[in-house]
Each structure stands twice: as structure tokens, then as C-alpha cells.
């Protein structure tokens, strides 16, 4: 991205200076499946599999670990609800985030926090490869990221389809490193900037929209 405009902030404000609007605006003006005052659930550009979703804070944070304790509780509840929905309609998902906390940390080119959730059907678990490259440590909950990683440190978070969670603090990671690991396991294209318009994104919205119409983002888990 060459613009200083945040893609997510522009999209959430109804703007058209974002990649989604340019790719899909004429066919599907709004991709948001579920939105509260604090969070949105939407299909990812560069779908690694049909049903690949993002959970994104409405306000501009660069890492989900920087959410306040109240917001983190809402976030964790929403993650659990989306996990159940994806598991029911597709398959249990893997989750990942590069908490960049600054432009020098690498990342995907969008410095607005977003957690990926990808329905995962593969015997090739990406964490095996990732742990050979990064010193991931196990954690019990999403909120443990903030306790395990220093407050200003970028990090990589990965959650297996069976719910096992891992985190590592990093000064830098190559662009889309976690996307690439998951895509390699699934045998799909990893670079979202080269994906263009995908039918799987539109099909994700069509298939998931009915389930998300009843979802309350701050509801109980």
C-alpha cells in the first residue's frame, strides 16, 4: 500500500479509498457480516479458504493485545462465537495475527489490528514449521499475549484448530509470514495483494450471512 489512509478505517467509515472498495464495490458494497460499536467480522481479502474471516476492532489499534481489558473480554467472546460458527459451517479454524505495533515490524501492509480465522482441513499443521523459525511459547488464553509479550513489542500469534495457542515476540517478521505458512499447508495462494477478486469471498458472505444475522458480538460464550 502506498497511501497513508488506513484501509480498514476508510472502509468502516463508508469510504472508497480502500482495496476492498476497488475490488468488490460494484458487486458487494459491504462485506461486513457482523458489527458492534467495537468490532467487525468480515471475509478476508486473499481468501486462503472459503470462510476465511477477520475480526477487526473498529478503532485503530495496531495489535489486538493493546485492547483494554473490557474490550479484550468482548473480543474473546466474539472470537469464541465466530469459531463455533466456522466449525459448524466449514471446519474448525486456525487463528493467527501479526501484532505489528509499528511499520518496521513487517506485516501485511495494513497496520490496523486484525485476527485471521481460517477453516482448516489439512494434516500438515503449520506450527511445526513456524516453531523451527520462531521461538513460539504456549499460552492458555488470548489475554495472555499481553502478559507474555512486552507492551511495545511486535508479536506473532498462532492458534491451532484444536485450540492450542502460541505466541512469540519478534522485532521483525517477513511480510505475510503466517499467511504463507497456513497457505502452504492448504495448498493455496498466500499473497493477498495478488489475489484480485475472488468468488470464494462472495461465496463466504452468501453462506455465512444467515448465521451471523443472529449473532450478538458482545454475547455470552
Coordinates of N, CA and C in Angstrom, one line a residue, residues 5-178:
X5 N -3.7 6.4 4.0 CA -5.1 6.1 4.5 C -5.1 4.7 5.0
X6 N -5.6 4.5 6.2 CA -5.8 3.1 6.7 C -7.0 2.4 6.0
X7 N -6.8 1.3 5.4 CA -7.8 0.6 4.6 C -9.0 0.3 5.4
X8 N -8.8 -0.3 6.6 CA -10.0 -0.6 7.5 C -10.7 0.6 8.0
X9 N -10.0 1.6 8.4 CA -10.6 2.8 8.9 C -11.5 3.5 7.8
X10 N -10.9 3.5 6.6 CA -11.7 4.1 5.5 C -12.9 3.3 5.2
X11 N -12.7 1.9 5.2 CA -13.9 1.1 4.9 C -15.0 1.2 5.9
X12 N -14.6 1.2 7.2 CA -15.6 1.3 8.2 C -16.3 2.6 8.2
X13 N -15.7 3.6 7.7 CA -16.3 5.0 7.7 C -17.1 5.1 6.4
X14 N -17.2 4.1 5.6 CA -18.0 4.2 4.3 C -17.3 4.8 3.2
X15 N -15.9 4.9 3.3 CA -15.1 5.5 2.2 C -14.9 4.5 1.1
X16 N -14.2 5.0 0.0 CA -13.9 4.2 -1.1 C -12.5 4.2 -1.5
X17 N -11.6 4.7 -0.6 CA -10.2 4.8 -0.8 C -9.6 3.5 -0.1
X18 N -10.1 2.4 -0.4 CA -9.6 1.1 0.2 C -9.6 0.0 -0.9
X19 N -8.8 -1.0 -0.6 CA -8.7 -2.0 -1.6 C -10.0 -2.8 -1.8
X20 N -10.7 -3.1 -0.7 CA -11.9 -3.8 -0.9 C -12.9 -3.1 -1.8
X21 N -13.1 -1.8 -1.6 CA -14.0 -1.0 -2.4 C -13.6 -1.0 -3.9
X22 N -12.3 -1.0 -4.2 CA -11.9 -1.0 -5.6 C -12.1 -2.4 -6.2
X23 N -11.9 -3.4 -5.4 CA -12.1 -4.8 -6.0 C -13.5 -5.2 -6.1
X24 N -14.3 -4.9 -5.0 CA -15.6 -5.5 -4.9 C -16.8 -4.5 -4.8
X25 N -16.5 -3.2 -4.8 CA -17.5 -2.2 -4.5 C -18.7 -2.3 -5.5
X26 N -18.5 -2.6 -6.7 CA -19.5 -2.7 -7.7 C -20.4 -3.9 -7.6
X27 N -19.9 -5.0 -6.9 CA -20.6 -6.2 -6.8 C -21.2 -6.4 -5.4
X28 N -20.5 -6.0 -4.4 CA -20.9 -6.2 -3.0 C -20.4 -5.0 -2.2
X29 N -21.2 -4.0 -2.0 CA -20.8 -2.8 -1.4 C -20.3 -2.9 0.0
X30 N -20.8 -3.9 0.8 CA -20.5 -4.1 2.2 C -20.2 -5.5 2.5
X31 N -19.0 -5.9 2.9 CA -18.7 -7.3 3.2 C -18.8 -7.6 4.7
X32 N -19.2 -6.7 5.5 CA -19.2 -6.9 7.0 C -20.4 -7.9 7.3
X33 N -20.1 -9.0 8.0 CA -21.0 -10.0 8.4 C -21.7 -9.6 9.7
X34 N -20.9 -9.0 10.6 CA -21.4 -8.7 11.9 C -20.6 -7.5 12.4
X35 N -21.3 -6.6 13.1 CA -20.6 -5.4 13.5 C -21.2 -4.9 14.8
X36 N -20.4 -4.5 15.8 CA -20.9 -3.9 17.0 C -20.2 -2.5 17.0
X37 N -20.3 -1.8 18.1 CA -19.6 -0.5 18.2 C -18.1 -0.6 18.2
X38 N -17.7 -1.8 18.6 CA -16.2 -2.0 18.8 C -15.5 -2.9 17.8
X39 N -16.3 -3.9 17.2 CA -15.6 -4.9 16.4 C -16.5 -5.2 15.1
X40 N -15.8 -5.6 14.1 CA -16.4 -6.1 12.9 C -15.9 -7.5 12.5
X41 N -16.7 -8.3 11.9 CA -16.4 -9.6 11.4 C -16.6 -9.5 9.9
X42 N -15.6 -9.9 9.1 CA -15.7 -9.7 7.7 C -14.8 -10.7 7.0
X43 N -15.1 -11.1 5.7 CA -14.2 -12.0 5.0 C -12.9 -11.4 4.6
X44 N -11.9 -12.1 4.6 CA -10.5 -11.6 4.3 C -10.4 -11.4 2.8
X45 N -9.7 -10.4 2.4 CA -9.2 -10.3 1.0 C -8.1 -11.4 1.0
X46 N -7.9 -11.9 -0.2 CA -6.9 -13.0 -0.3 C -7.3 -14.2 0.5
X47 N -8.5 -14.8 0.2 CA -9.1 -15.9 0.9 C -8.1 -17.1 0.8
X48 N -7.7 -17.6 2.0 CA -6.9 -18.8 2.0 C -7.7 -20.1 1.9
X49 N -9.0 -19.9 2.2 CA -10.0 -21.0 2.1 C -11.4 -20.3 2.2
X50 N -12.4 -20.8 1.5 CA -13.7 -20.2 1.7 C -14.1 -20.2 3.2
X51 N -14.6 -19.1 3.6 CA -14.9 -18.9 5.1 C -13.8 -18.2 5.8
X52 N -12.7 -17.8 5.2 CA -11.6 -17.1 5.8 C -12.1 -15.8 6.3
X53 N -12.1 -15.6 7.6 CA -12.7 -14.3 8.2 C -11.6 -13.5 8.9
X54 N -11.9 -12.3 9.1 CA -11.1 -11.4 10.0 C -12.0 -10.9 11.1
X55 N -11.5 -10.7 12.3 CA -12.1 -10.0 13.4 C -11.3 -8.7 13.6
X56 N -11.9 -7.6 13.4 CA -11.2 -6.3 13.4 C -11.8 -5.3 14.4
X57 N -11.0 -4.7 15.2 CA -11.5 -3.6 16.0 C -11.9 -2.4 15.1
X58 N -13.0 -1.7 15.5 CA -13.4 -0.5 14.7 C -12.4 0.6 14.8
X59 N -12.0 0.9 16.1 CA -11.0 1.9 16.3 C -9.6 1.4 15.9
X60 N -8.7 2.3 15.6 CA -7.4 1.9 15.0 C -6.4 1.5 16.1
X61 N -6.3 0.2 16.2 CA -5.2 -0.4 17.0 C -4.2 -1.1 16.1
X62 N -3.0 -1.2 16.5 CA -2.1 -2.0 15.6 C -1.9 -3.4 16.1
X63 N -2.5 -3.8 17.2 CA -2.4 -5.1 17.7 C -3.6 -5.4 18.7
X64 N -4.1 -6.6 18.6 CA -5.3 -6.8 19.5 C -4.9 -6.9 20.9
X65 N -3.6 -7.2 21.2 CA -3.1 -7.2 22.6 C -3.2 -5.9 23.3
X66 N -3.3 -4.8 22.5 CA -3.4 -3.4 23.0 C -4.8 -3.0 23.4
X67 N -5.8 -3.9 23.2 CA -7.2 -3.6 23.6 C -7.2 -3.5 25.1
X68 N -8.1 -2.6 25.6 CA -8.4 -2.5 27.0 C -8.9 -3.9 27.6
X69 N -8.9 -4.0 28.9 CA -9.4 -5.3 29.5 C -10.8 -5.5 29.1
X70 N -11.6 -4.5 29.2 CA -13.1 -4.6 28.8 C -13.2 -5.0 27.4
X71 N -12.5 -4.4 26.5 CA -12.6 -4.7 25.1 C -12.1 -6.1 24.8
X72 N -11.0 -6.5 25.5 CA -10.5 -7.8 25.3 C -11.4 -8.9 25.7
X73 N -12.2 -8.6 26.7 CA -13.3 -9.6 27.1 C -14.3 -9.7 26.0
X74 N -14.7 -8.6 25.4 CA -15.7 -8.6 24.3 C -15.1 -9.4 23.1
X75 N -13.8 -9.1 22.9 CA -13.1 -9.7 21.8 C -13.0 -11.2 21.9
X76 N -12.6 -11.6 23.1 CA -12.5 -13.1 23.3 C -13.9 -13.8 23.1
X77 N -14.9 -13.1 23.6 CA -16.3 -13.7 23.4 C -16.6 -13.8 21.9
X78 N -16.3 -12.8 21.2 CA -16.6 -12.8 19.8 C -15.8 -13.8 19.0
X79 N -14.5 -14.0 19.4 CA -13.7 -15.0 18.8 C -14.3 -16.4 19.0
X80 N -14.7 -16.6 20.2 CA -15.3 -17.9 20.5 C -16.6 -18.2 19.7
X81 N -17.4 -17.1 19.5 CA -18.6 -17.3 18.8 C -18.4 -17.5 17.3
X82 N -17.4 -16.8 16.7 CA -17.0 -17.0 15.3 C -16.4 -18.4 15.1
X83 N -15.6 -18.8 16.1 CA -15.0 -20.1 16.0 C -16.1 -21.2 15.9
X84 N -17.1 -21.1 16.7 CA -18.2 -22.1 16.7 C -19.0 -22.0 15.4
X85 N -19.2 -20.8 14.8 CA -19.9 -20.7 13.6 C -19.1 -21.4 12.4
X86 N -17.8 -21.0 12.4 CA -17.0 -21.6 11.3 C -16.9 -23.1 11.4
X87 N -16.8 -23.6 12.7 CA -16.6 -25.0 12.9 C -17.9 -25.8 12.5
X88 N -19.0 -25.1 12.7 CA -20.3 -25.7 12.3 C -20.5 -25.7 10.8
X89 N -20.2 -24.6 10.1 CA -20.5 -24.5 8.7 C -19.3 -25.0 7.8
X90 N -18.1 -24.9 8.2 CA -17.0 -25.3 7.5 C -16.2 -26.4 8.2
X91 N -15.2 -26.0 9.0 CA -14.4 -26.8 9.8 C -13.7 -26.0 10.9
X92 N -13.2 -26.6 12.0 CA -12.5 -25.8 13.0 C -11.4 -25.0 12.4
X93 N -11.3 -23.7 12.7 CA -10.3 -22.8 12.1 C -9.0 -22.7 12.8
X94 N -8.0 -22.4 12.1 CA -6.8 -21.9 12.7 C -6.9 -20.4 12.8
X95 N -6.2 -19.8 13.8 CA -6.2 -18.3 14.0 C -4.8 -17.8 14.0
X96 N -4.6 -16.6 13.5 CA -3.3 -16.0 13.5 C -3.4 -14.5 13.4
X97 N -2.3 -13.9 14.0 CA -2.2 -12.4 14.0 C -0.7 -12.0 14.0
X98 N -0.4 -11.1 13.2 CA 0.9 -10.4 13.4 C 0.6 -9.0 14.0
X99 N 0.9 -8.9 15.3 CA 0.7 -7.7 16.0 C 1.9 -6.8 15.7
X100 N 1.7 -5.9 14.7 CA 2.9 -5.2 14.2 C 3.4 -4.1 15.2
X101 N 2.5 -3.3 15.8 CA 2.9 -2.2 16.7 C 4.0 -1.3 16.1
X102 N 3.9 -1.1 14.8 CA 4.8 -0.2 14.2 C 5.2 -0.7 12.8
X103 N 5.5 0.3 11.9 CA 5.8 0.0 10.5 C 7.1 -0.8 10.2
X104 N 8.0 -0.8 11.2 CA 9.3 -1.5 11.0 C 9.2 -3.0 11.3
X105 N 8.0 -3.5 11.7 CA 7.9 -4.9 12.2 C 7.6 -5.9 11.1
X106 N 7.4 -5.4 9.9 CA 7.0 -6.3 8.8 C 5.5 -6.2 8.7
X107 N 4.8 -7.4 8.5 CA 3.4 -7.4 8.5 C 2.9 -7.5 7.0
X108 N 1.6 -7.3 6.8 CA 1.0 -7.5 5.5 C 0.8 -6.1 4.8
X109 N 1.2 -5.0 5.4 CA 1.0 -3.7 4.7 C -0.2 -3.0 5.3
X110 N -1.0 -3.6 6.2 CA -2.1 -2.9 6.8 C -1.9 -2.9 8.3
X111 N -1.6 -1.7 8.8 CA -1.2 -1.6 10.2 C -2.5 -1.3 11.1
X112 N -3.5 -2.0 10.9 CA -4.7 -2.0 11.7 C -4.9 -3.4 12.2
X113 N -5.0 -3.6 13.5 CA -5.1 -5.0 14.0 C -6.2 -5.8 13.4
X114 N -5.9 -7.0 13.1 CA -6.9 -7.9 12.5 C -6.5 -9.4 12.8
X115 N -7.4 -10.1 13.3 CA -7.2 -11.5 13.7 C -7.8 -12.4 12.6
X116 N -7.0 -13.3 12.0 CA -7.4 -14.2 10.9 C -8.0 -15.4 11.5
X117 N -9.1 -15.9 10.9 CA -9.7 -17.2 11.3 C -10.0 -18.0 10.0
X118 N -9.3 -19.1 9.8 CA -9.3 -19.8 8.5 C -9.8 -21.2 8.7
X119 N -10.9 -21.6 8.2 CA -11.3 -23.1 8.2 C -10.2 -23.9 7.7
X120 N -9.8 -25.0 8.5 CA -8.6 -25.7 8.2 C -8.8 -27.2 8.0
X121 N -8.6 -27.7 6.8 CA -8.6 -29.1 6.6 C -7.3 -29.5 6.0
X122 N -6.4 -29.9 6.8 CA -5.1 -30.4 6.4 C -4.4 -31.1 7.5
X123 N -3.7 -32.1 7.2 CA -2.9 -32.9 8.2 C -1.5 -32.2 8.4
X124 N -1.2 -31.2 7.6 CA 0.1 -30.5 7.7 C -0.1 -29.3 8.6
X125 N 0.1 -29.4 9.9 CA -0.1 -28.3 10.9 C 1.1 -27.3 10.8
X126 N 0.7 -26.0 10.5 CA 1.7 -25.0 10.2 C 2.6 -24.7 11.4
X127 N 2.2 -24.9 12.7 CA 3.0 -24.6 13.8 C 4.3 -25.4 13.8
X128 N 4.3 -26.6 13.3 CA 5.5 -27.3 13.2 C 6.6 -26.6 12.5
X129 N 6.3 -26.1 11.3 CA 7.2 -25.3 10.5 C 7.6 -24.0 11.2
X130 N 6.6 -23.3 11.7 CA 6.8 -22.0 12.3 C 7.7 -22.1 13.6
X131 N 7.6 -23.1 14.4 CA 8.4 -23.2 15.6 C 9.9 -23.5 15.2
X132 N 10.1 -24.0 14.0 CA 11.5 -24.1 13.6 C 12.2 -22.7 13.3
X133 N 11.3 -21.7 13.0 CA 11.8 -20.4 12.6 C 11.7 -19.4 13.8
X134 N 10.7 -19.6 14.6 CA 10.4 -18.6 15.7 C 10.3 -19.4 17.0
X135 N 10.7 -18.8 18.1 CA 10.7 -19.4 19.4 C 9.3 -19.2 20.1
X136 N 8.3 -19.8 19.4 CA 6.9 -19.7 20.0 C 6.8 -20.4 21.4
X137 N 6.0 -19.8 22.2 CA 5.8 -20.3 23.5 C 4.3 -20.6 23.7
X138 N 3.9 -21.6 24.4 CA 2.4 -21.9 24.6 C 1.8 -20.9 25.6
X139 N 0.6 -20.5 25.3 CA -0.2 -19.7 26.2 C -1.6 -20.3 26.4
X140 N -2.3 -19.9 27.4 CA -3.7 -20.5 27.6 C -4.8 -19.7 27.0
X141 N -4.7 -18.4 27.0 CA -5.8 -17.5 26.6 C -5.3 -16.4 25.7
X142 N -6.2 -15.8 25.0 CA -5.8 -14.6 24.1 C -5.2 -13.5 25.0
X143 N -5.8 -13.3 26.2 CA -5.3 -12.2 27.0 C -3.9 -12.5 27.5
X144 N -3.4 -13.7 27.4 CA -2.0 -14.0 27.8 C -1.0 -13.4 26.9
X145 N -1.4 -13.0 25.7 CA -0.5 -12.3 24.8 C 0.1 -11.1 25.4
X146 N -0.8 -10.3 26.0 CA -0.3 -9.0 26.6 C 0.5 -9.3 27.8
X147 N 0.3 -10.4 28.5 CA 1.2 -10.7 29.7 C 2.5 -11.3 29.3
X148 N 2.5 -12.0 28.2 CA 3.8 -12.7 27.8 C 4.7 -11.8 27.0
X149 N 4.1 -10.9 26.2 CA 4.9 -10.1 25.3 C 5.0 -8.7 25.8
X150 N 6.2 -8.0 25.8 CA 6.3 -6.6 26.3 C 5.3 -5.7 25.5
X151 N 4.9 -4.7 26.2 CA 3.8 -3.8 25.7 C 4.1 -3.2 24.3
X152 N 5.4 -2.9 24.0 CA 5.7 -2.3 22.8 C 6.3 -3.2 21.7
X153 N 6.3 -4.5 22.1 CA 7.0 -5.5 21.2 C 6.0 -6.0 20.1
X154 N 6.4 -6.0 18.9 CA 5.6 -6.8 17.9 C 5.5 -8.3 18.3
X155 N 4.6 -9.0 17.7 CA 4.5 -10.4 18.1 C 3.8 -11.1 17.0
X156 N 3.9 -12.5 17.0 CA 3.2 -13.4 16.2 C 2.3 -14.3 17.1
X157 N 1.1 -14.4 16.7 CA 0.1 -15.2 17.5 C -0.4 -16.3 16.5
X158 N -0.4 -17.5 17.0 CA -1.0 -18.6 16.2 C -1.8 -19.6 17.1
X159 N -3.0 -19.9 16.6 CA -3.8 -20.9 17.4 C -4.2 -22.0 16.5
X160 N -3.9 -23.2 16.9 CA -4.3 -24.4 16.1 C -5.8 -24.7 16.1
X161 N -6.2 -25.5 15.2 CA -7.6 -25.8 15.0 C -8.1 -26.5 16.3
X162 N -7.3 -27.2 17.0 CA -7.7 -27.8 18.3 C -7.7 -26.9 19.5
X163 N -7.3 -25.6 19.3 CA -7.4 -24.6 20.3 C -6.1 -24.4 21.0
X164 N -5.0 -25.1 20.7 CA -3.7 -24.8 21.3 C -3.2 -23.5 20.8
X165 N -2.7 -22.6 21.7 CA -2.3 -21.3 21.4 C -0.8 -21.1 21.6
X166 N -0.2 -20.2 20.7 CA 1.2 -20.0 20.7 C 1.5 -18.5 20.5
X167 N 2.5 -17.9 21.1 CA 2.9 -16.5 20.8 C 4.4 -16.4 20.9
X168 N 4.9 -15.5 20.2 CA 6.3 -15.1 20.2 C 6.5 -13.6 19.9
X169 N 7.3 -13.0 20.7 CA 7.7 -11.6 20.4 C 8.7 -11.6 19.3
X170 N 8.6 -10.6 18.4 CA 9.5 -10.5 17.3 C 9.8 -9.1 17.0
X171 N 11.0 -8.8 16.6 CA 11.3 -7.4 16.2 C 10.8 -7.2 14.8
X172 N 10.9 -8.3 14.0 CA 10.5 -8.2 12.6 C 10.2 -9.6 12.1
X173 N 9.2 -9.7 11.2 CA 8.8 -11.0 10.6 C 8.5 -10.6 9.1
X174 N 8.9 -11.5 8.2 CA 8.7 -11.2 6.7 C 7.2 -11.0 6.5
X175 N 6.9 -10.2 5.4 CA 5.6 -9.9 5.1 C 4.7 -11.1 4.9
X176 N 3.6 -11.1 5.6 CA 2.6 -12.2 5.5 C 3.1 -13.6 5.8
X177 N 4.1 -13.6 6.8 CA 4.7 -14.9 7.1 C 3.7 -16.0 7.6
X178 N 2.8 -15.6 8.5 CA 1.8 -16.5 9.0 C 0.8 -16.9 7.9

